[in-house]
Amino acid sequence: MAGGDAKTNDTKAASAKQYQFAQKPEEKPGWEGFKQFVWNTETSEFLGRTGSSWFKIGVFYVIYYAFLTGFFAAMLVIFYQTLDEKVPKWQNSNGIIGTNPGVGFRPRPSMDSVESTLVYFRHGELGNWQGWKDRLDNFLSDYKEVGKKPKPQPNHVECSFESLPGEDQFCMVQTNELITGPCTEENNYGYDKGKPCILIKLNKIYGWLPEPYNHTKLPSDMPESLTRYINSSESGLSPKEKDEMIWFSCEGENPADAEHIGQVDYYPRPGVPSYFYPYKNQDGYLSPVVFAHFSNPKHGVLISITCKAWSKNIEHEIQERRGTAHFELMID
């Protein structure tokens, strides 16, 4: 009997083990459940993980991100070894900028209207022209310092067609020739009188060289006034100047604009010498510029103006602003 009872007890124990299922953990609602998730006192888990689990995953991510950071740094170092601080990797036709420089004008509107191309102001003693004069004066500040430094750069030299720059030299802008006549700070660059001076320049493209027109083969679409100036004996241009210049012209875009724009004078002349190029990111390099002086524009009307640069390798595309600059002039 004793043996039979023992056998019966073993069978009951086996049956009990066979039918013992895992029980679903007790779920605590609300704040109690959140506290248990943060720290479970029964299993010693923090945010659902034990200390050893947090240690293992922490070590994994430290090694993973250390390797990732090292790999990125190594690739960055290798990348910078392929770059030059002064010489762009992709130039001219191989680069995004291309080989066709744009034309810029100064002063630009204030930062509140940075995308605008409207030059609008009231002239006279009670006018609001001062901001335009100040922005132009600020742009010219570097030009006014040319030649005034105690130790000028030896490669920054005065040039002429009889004295061209050497291999590693670049030319100074002759400020005394540029800032003259009505286009001076003392004359408020003509803004107080409603006869503004607008500065015109080519945008910089590294290594770009102009291909000037021969004065005997000027393009048919060049403005007649500019053609007449180039070929006139009264302009005082030497044969070199006639054949080695990048010319500029500013005109009204439509017949009404052409009627309202009035006379446009250029200082020191409507062009810049080709010996200022190429631009090679030289320290102290300043773009050659021209002042277009609008001596008698009609007041109270909006005048659309296009300024163009003329060289054999400059194409004119108004929509994409290639070789041209567009702005509107309105004076009250």
Coordinates of C-alpha atoms in Angstrom, one line a residue:
M1 CA 0.0 0.0 0.0
A2 CA 2.8 2.4 0.8
G3 CA 4.4 1.7 -2.5
G4 CA 1.1 2.3 -4.3
D5 CA 0.6 5.6 -2.5
A6 CA 4.1 6.8 -3.5
K7 CA 3.5 5.9 -7.1
T8 CA 0.2 7.8 -7.0
N9 CA 1.9 10.9 -5.6
D10 CA 4.6 10.9 -8.3
T11 CA 1.9 10.7 -11.0
K12 CA 0.1 13.7 -9.5
A13 CA 3.3 15.7 -9.3
A14 CA 4.1 15.0 -12.9
S15 CA 0.6 15.9 -13.9
A16 CA 0.9 19.2 -12.0
K17 CA 4.2 20.1 -13.7
Q18 CA 2.7 19.2 -17.1
Y19 CA -0.2 21.6 -16.8
Q20 CA 1.6 24.6 -15.2
F21 CA 1.5 27.4 -17.8
A22 CA 3.4 30.7 -17.8
Q23 CA 1.4 33.5 -16.3
K24 CA 0.9 36.9 -17.8
P25 CA 2.7 39.6 -15.8
E26 CA 0.5 41.8 -13.8
E27 CA -0.2 45.0 -15.7
K28 CA -0.5 48.1 -13.6
P29 CA -2.4 51.0 -15.0
G30 CA -1.4 54.7 -15.1
W31 CA 1.2 56.1 -12.8
E32 CA 1.9 52.8 -11.1
G33 CA 2.6 51.1 -14.5
F34 CA 5.0 54.0 -15.4
K35 CA 6.9 53.7 -12.1
Q36 CA 7.3 50.0 -12.6
F37 CA 8.6 50.6 -16.1
V38 CA 11.2 53.0 -14.8
W39 CA 12.3 50.8 -12.0
N40 CA 11.0 47.2 -11.5
T41 CA 11.8 46.2 -8.0
E42 CA 11.0 42.6 -8.6
T43 CA 13.4 42.1 -11.6
S44 CA 15.8 45.0 -10.9
E45 CA 15.1 46.4 -14.4
F46 CA 15.6 50.0 -15.3
L47 CA 13.5 51.1 -18.4
G48 CA 12.9 47.5 -19.3
R49 CA 16.5 46.4 -19.1
T50 CA 18.8 44.9 -16.4
G51 CA 22.1 46.4 -15.6
S52 CA 24.1 43.9 -17.6
S53 CA 21.8 44.4 -20.6
W54 CA 22.4 48.2 -20.5
F55 CA 26.1 47.7 -20.1
K56 CA 26.3 45.4 -23.2
I57 CA 24.2 47.7 -25.4
G58 CA 26.2 50.7 -24.2
V59 CA 29.5 49.1 -25.1
F60 CA 28.1 48.2 -28.5
Y61 CA 27.0 51.7 -29.4
V62 CA 30.2 53.3 -28.0
I63 CA 32.3 51.1 -30.3
Y64 CA 29.9 51.5 -33.2
Y65 CA 29.8 55.3 -33.1
A66 CA 33.5 55.6 -32.4
F67 CA 34.2 53.6 -35.5
L68 CA 31.7 55.6 -37.5
T69 CA 33.2 58.9 -36.3
G70 CA 36.7 57.8 -37.1
F71 CA 35.7 56.6 -40.6
F72 CA 34.0 59.9 -41.3
A73 CA 37.0 61.9 -40.0
A74 CA 39.4 59.8 -42.1
M75 CA 37.3 60.4 -45.3
L76 CA 37.1 64.1 -44.6
V77 CA 40.8 64.3 -44.2
I78 CA 41.4 62.5 -47.5
F79 CA 38.8 64.7 -49.2
Y80 CA 40.5 67.9 -48.0
Q81 CA 43.8 66.7 -49.3
T82 CA 42.3 66.9 -52.8
L83 CA 41.4 70.6 -52.4
D84 CA 43.4 73.8 -52.7
E85 CA 42.5 76.8 -50.6
K86 CA 42.9 79.2 -53.5
V87 CA 42.4 77.2 -56.7
P88 CA 38.9 75.6 -57.3
K89 CA 38.9 72.0 -58.3
W90 CA 36.4 72.5 -61.1
Q91 CA 37.0 75.5 -63.3
N92 CA 35.3 77.3 -66.2
S93 CA 33.4 74.9 -68.4
N94 CA 34.0 72.0 -65.9
G95 CA 32.4 74.0 -63.1
I96 CA 28.8 75.1 -62.2
I97 CA 29.6 78.8 -62.8
G98 CA 30.8 78.2 -66.4
T99 CA 32.8 80.5 -68.6
N100 CA 30.2 83.3 -69.1
P101 CA 30.5 85.9 -66.3
G102 CA 27.5 87.8 -65.1
V103 CA 27.4 91.6 -64.6
G104 CA 26.8 93.1 -61.2
F105 CA 25.7 96.5 -60.1
R106 CA 26.1 98.5 -56.9
P107 CA 24.6 99.8 -54.7
R108 CA 22.1 97.0 -54.1
P109 CA 18.8 97.5 -52.2
S110 CA 18.9 97.1 -48.4
M111 CA 18.8 93.7 -46.7
D112 CA 15.1 94.2 -46.2
S113 CA 14.7 93.9 -50.0
V114 CA 17.7 91.8 -50.8
E115 CA 16.0 90.1 -53.8
S116 CA 14.8 93.3 -55.3
T117 CA 16.5 95.0 -58.3
L118 CA 14.7 98.3 -57.8
V119 CA 16.8 101.4 -57.2
Y120 CA 14.2 103.8 -55.8
F121 CA 14.7 107.0 -53.7
R122 CA 13.6 110.5 -53.2
H123 CA 16.2 113.1 -54.0
G124 CA 16.7 116.5 -52.5
E125 CA 17.2 117.7 -48.9
L126 CA 14.2 115.9 -47.6
G127 CA 14.8 112.7 -49.6
N128 CA 15.7 109.2 -48.5
W129 CA 18.7 108.8 -50.7
Q130 CA 21.2 108.6 -47.9
G131 CA 21.0 104.8 -47.5
W132 CA 21.9 104.3 -51.2
K133 CA 24.9 106.6 -50.9
D134 CA 26.1 104.8 -47.7
R135 CA 25.9 101.3 -49.2
L136 CA 27.8 102.5 -52.3
D137 CA 30.4 104.2 -50.1
N138 CA 30.7 101.1 -48.0
F139 CA 31.3 98.9 -51.1
L140 CA 34.0 101.4 -52.3
S141 CA 35.9 101.4 -48.9
D142 CA 38.4 98.8 -50.1
Y143 CA 39.0 100.7 -53.3
K144 CA 39.7 103.9 -51.4
E145 CA 42.4 102.1 -49.5
V146 CA 44.4 101.0 -52.6
G147 CA 48.0 102.3 -52.3
K148 CA 47.5 103.7 -48.8
K149 CA 48.8 100.7 -46.8
P150 CA 52.3 101.2 -45.3
K151 CA 53.5 98.0 -46.8
P152 CA 51.7 97.4 -50.1
Q153 CA 51.8 93.9 -51.5
P154 CA 54.8 93.6 -53.9
N155 CA 52.6 91.7 -56.5
H156 CA 49.9 94.4 -56.4
V157 CA 51.2 96.8 -59.1
E158 CA 50.1 99.8 -61.2
C159 CA 49.4 98.7 -64.7
S160 CA 49.0 100.2 -68.2
F161 CA 49.1 98.9 -71.7
E162 CA 52.8 99.9 -71.8
S163 CA 53.5 98.3 -68.4
L164 CA 51.7 95.0 -68.1
P165 CA 51.7 92.8 -65.0
G166 CA 54.2 90.0 -64.6
E167 CA 53.5 86.3 -64.1
D168 CA 52.6 86.5 -60.4
Q169 CA 51.4 90.1 -60.4
F170 CA 48.0 91.7 -60.6
C171 CA 46.8 95.2 -61.2
M172 CA 45.6 98.0 -59.0
V173 CA 42.4 99.8 -59.7
Q174 CA 43.2 103.5 -60.1
T175 CA 40.8 105.0 -57.6
N176 CA 41.7 108.6 -58.5
E177 CA 40.4 107.9 -62.1
L178 CA 37.3 105.9 -61.0
I179 CA 36.0 108.1 -58.2
T180 CA 35.8 111.4 -60.0
G181 CA 33.5 114.0 -61.4
P182 CA 29.9 113.6 -60.0
C183 CA 30.7 110.1 -58.7
T184 CA 32.5 111.1 -55.5
E185 CA 31.5 110.9 -51.8
E186 CA 31.6 114.7 -51.6
N187 CA 29.0 114.9 -54.3
N188 CA 26.9 112.1 -52.7
Y189 CA 27.5 110.1 -55.9
G190 CA 24.7 112.2 -57.5
Y191 CA 21.9 110.8 -55.4
D192 CA 20.9 114.0 -53.6
K193 CA 20.5 115.7 -57.1
G194 CA 18.5 112.7 -58.6
K195 CA 21.4 112.0 -60.9
P196 CA 22.8 108.7 -59.5
C197 CA 26.0 106.9 -60.2
I198 CA 25.6 103.2 -60.5
L199 CA 28.7 101.0 -60.3
I200 CA 29.0 98.3 -63.0
K201 CA 31.3 95.3 -62.8
L202 CA 31.9 91.8 -64.0
N203 CA 31.4 88.9 -61.5
K204 CA 34.6 87.0 -60.7
I205 CA 35.3 83.7 -62.4
Y206 CA 38.6 82.0 -61.5
G207 CA 41.0 81.9 -64.4
W208 CA 38.7 83.5 -66.9
L209 CA 40.4 85.5 -69.7
P210 CA 38.5 88.0 -71.9
E211 CA 38.7 88.0 -75.7
P212 CA 38.3 91.6 -76.5
Y213 CA 36.8 92.8 -79.8
N214 CA 39.0 94.4 -82.4
H215 CA 37.7 98.0 -82.9
T216 CA 37.3 97.3 -86.6
K217 CA 35.1 94.3 -86.1
L218 CA 32.6 95.3 -83.4
P219 CA 29.3 93.4 -83.1
S220 CA 26.3 94.7 -85.0
D221 CA 24.1 94.7 -81.9
M222 CA 26.5 96.9 -79.9
P223 CA 24.9 100.2 -79.0
E224 CA 25.6 102.9 -81.6
S225 CA 26.8 105.4 -78.9
L226 CA 29.4 102.9 -77.7
T227 CA 30.6 102.1 -81.2
R228 CA 30.9 105.8 -81.9
Y229 CA 32.9 106.3 -78.7
I230 CA 35.3 103.5 -79.5
N231 CA 36.0 104.7 -83.0
S232 CA 36.0 108.4 -82.2
S233 CA 39.3 110.3 -82.2
E234 CA 37.8 112.6 -79.5
S235 CA 37.7 109.7 -77.0
G236 CA 41.5 109.8 -76.7
L237 CA 41.8 106.0 -76.8
S238 CA 45.1 104.5 -77.9
P239 CA 45.1 101.7 -80.5
K240 CA 45.8 99.2 -77.6
E241 CA 42.8 100.6 -75.6
K242 CA 40.5 100.2 -78.6
D243 CA 41.4 96.6 -79.0
E244 CA 42.1 95.3 -75.5
M245 CA 39.1 96.5 -73.5
I246 CA 36.0 94.8 -72.1
W247 CA 33.3 97.4 -72.9
F248 CA 30.1 98.2 -70.9
S249 CA 26.8 99.8 -72.0
C250 CA 23.6 100.6 -70.2
E251 CA 20.3 101.2 -72.1
G252 CA 16.6 101.3 -71.5
E253 CA 15.0 98.0 -72.2
N254 CA 11.9 99.3 -74.0
P255 CA 11.3 102.4 -76.2
A256 CA 9.7 104.3 -73.3
D257 CA 12.7 103.3 -71.1
A258 CA 15.1 104.5 -73.8
E259 CA 13.3 107.8 -73.9
H260 CA 13.3 108.3 -70.1
I261 CA 16.8 107.1 -69.3
G262 CA 18.5 110.2 -70.6
Q263 CA 22.2 110.6 -71.1
V264 CA 24.5 108.0 -69.5
D265 CA 28.2 109.0 -68.9
Y266 CA 30.9 106.6 -67.8
Y267 CA 33.8 107.1 -65.4
P268 CA 36.6 106.7 -66.1
R269 CA 35.5 105.2 -69.4
P270 CA 32.8 102.7 -70.6
G271 CA 35.2 99.7 -70.2
V272 CA 37.9 98.1 -68.3
P273 CA 41.3 96.9 -69.5
S274 CA 41.9 93.2 -70.1
Y275 CA 45.2 93.3 -68.2
F276 CA 43.1 93.0 -64.9
Y277 CA 42.5 89.4 -65.8
P278 CA 42.7 86.5 -65.0
Y279 CA 41.4 86.6 -61.5
K280 CA 43.3 83.9 -59.4
N281 CA 42.0 84.6 -55.9
Q282 CA 44.9 86.9 -55.2
D283 CA 44.9 88.5 -51.7
G284 CA 43.9 92.1 -52.2
Y285 CA 42.4 91.7 -55.7
L286 CA 39.6 94.1 -56.5
S287 CA 37.4 93.8 -59.6
P288 CA 37.8 96.6 -62.1
V289 CA 34.7 98.7 -62.1
V290 CA 33.0 101.4 -64.1
F291 CA 30.6 104.2 -62.9
A292 CA 27.5 104.7 -65.1
H293 CA 26.3 108.2 -64.3
F294 CA 22.6 108.8 -65.2
S295 CA 22.9 112.6 -65.7
N296 CA 19.3 113.4 -66.5
P297 CA 16.8 110.5 -66.0
K298 CA 13.1 111.3 -66.0
H299 CA 11.8 111.5 -62.5
G300 CA 8.5 110.0 -61.3
V301 CA 8.6 107.1 -63.8
L302 CA 9.9 103.5 -63.5
I303 CA 12.8 103.0 -65.9
S304 CA 13.9 99.4 -66.7
I305 CA 17.6 99.3 -67.5
T306 CA 19.9 96.6 -68.9
C307 CA 23.7 96.9 -68.6
K308 CA 25.8 94.6 -70.8
A309 CA 29.5 93.6 -70.9
W310 CA 31.1 93.2 -74.4
S311 CA 33.7 90.7 -75.2
K312 CA 33.9 87.9 -77.8
N313 CA 33.5 85.2 -75.1
I314 CA 30.6 86.9 -73.3
E315 CA 27.2 85.8 -74.3
H316 CA 24.1 87.8 -73.5
E317 CA 21.2 86.0 -72.0
I318 CA 18.8 88.3 -70.1
Q319 CA 16.6 85.6 -68.5
E320 CA 19.6 83.8 -67.0
R321 CA 21.5 87.1 -66.4
R322 CA 24.5 86.0 -68.4
G323 CA 26.7 88.9 -69.5
T324 CA 24.0 91.3 -68.4
A325 CA 22.6 93.1 -65.3
H326 CA 19.0 94.3 -65.0
F327 CA 17.7 96.8 -62.6
E328 CA 14.9 99.4 -62.4
L329 CA 15.5 103.0 -61.6
M330 CA 12.8 105.3 -60.1
I331 CA 13.5 108.7 -58.7
D332 CA 11.0 111.0 -56.9

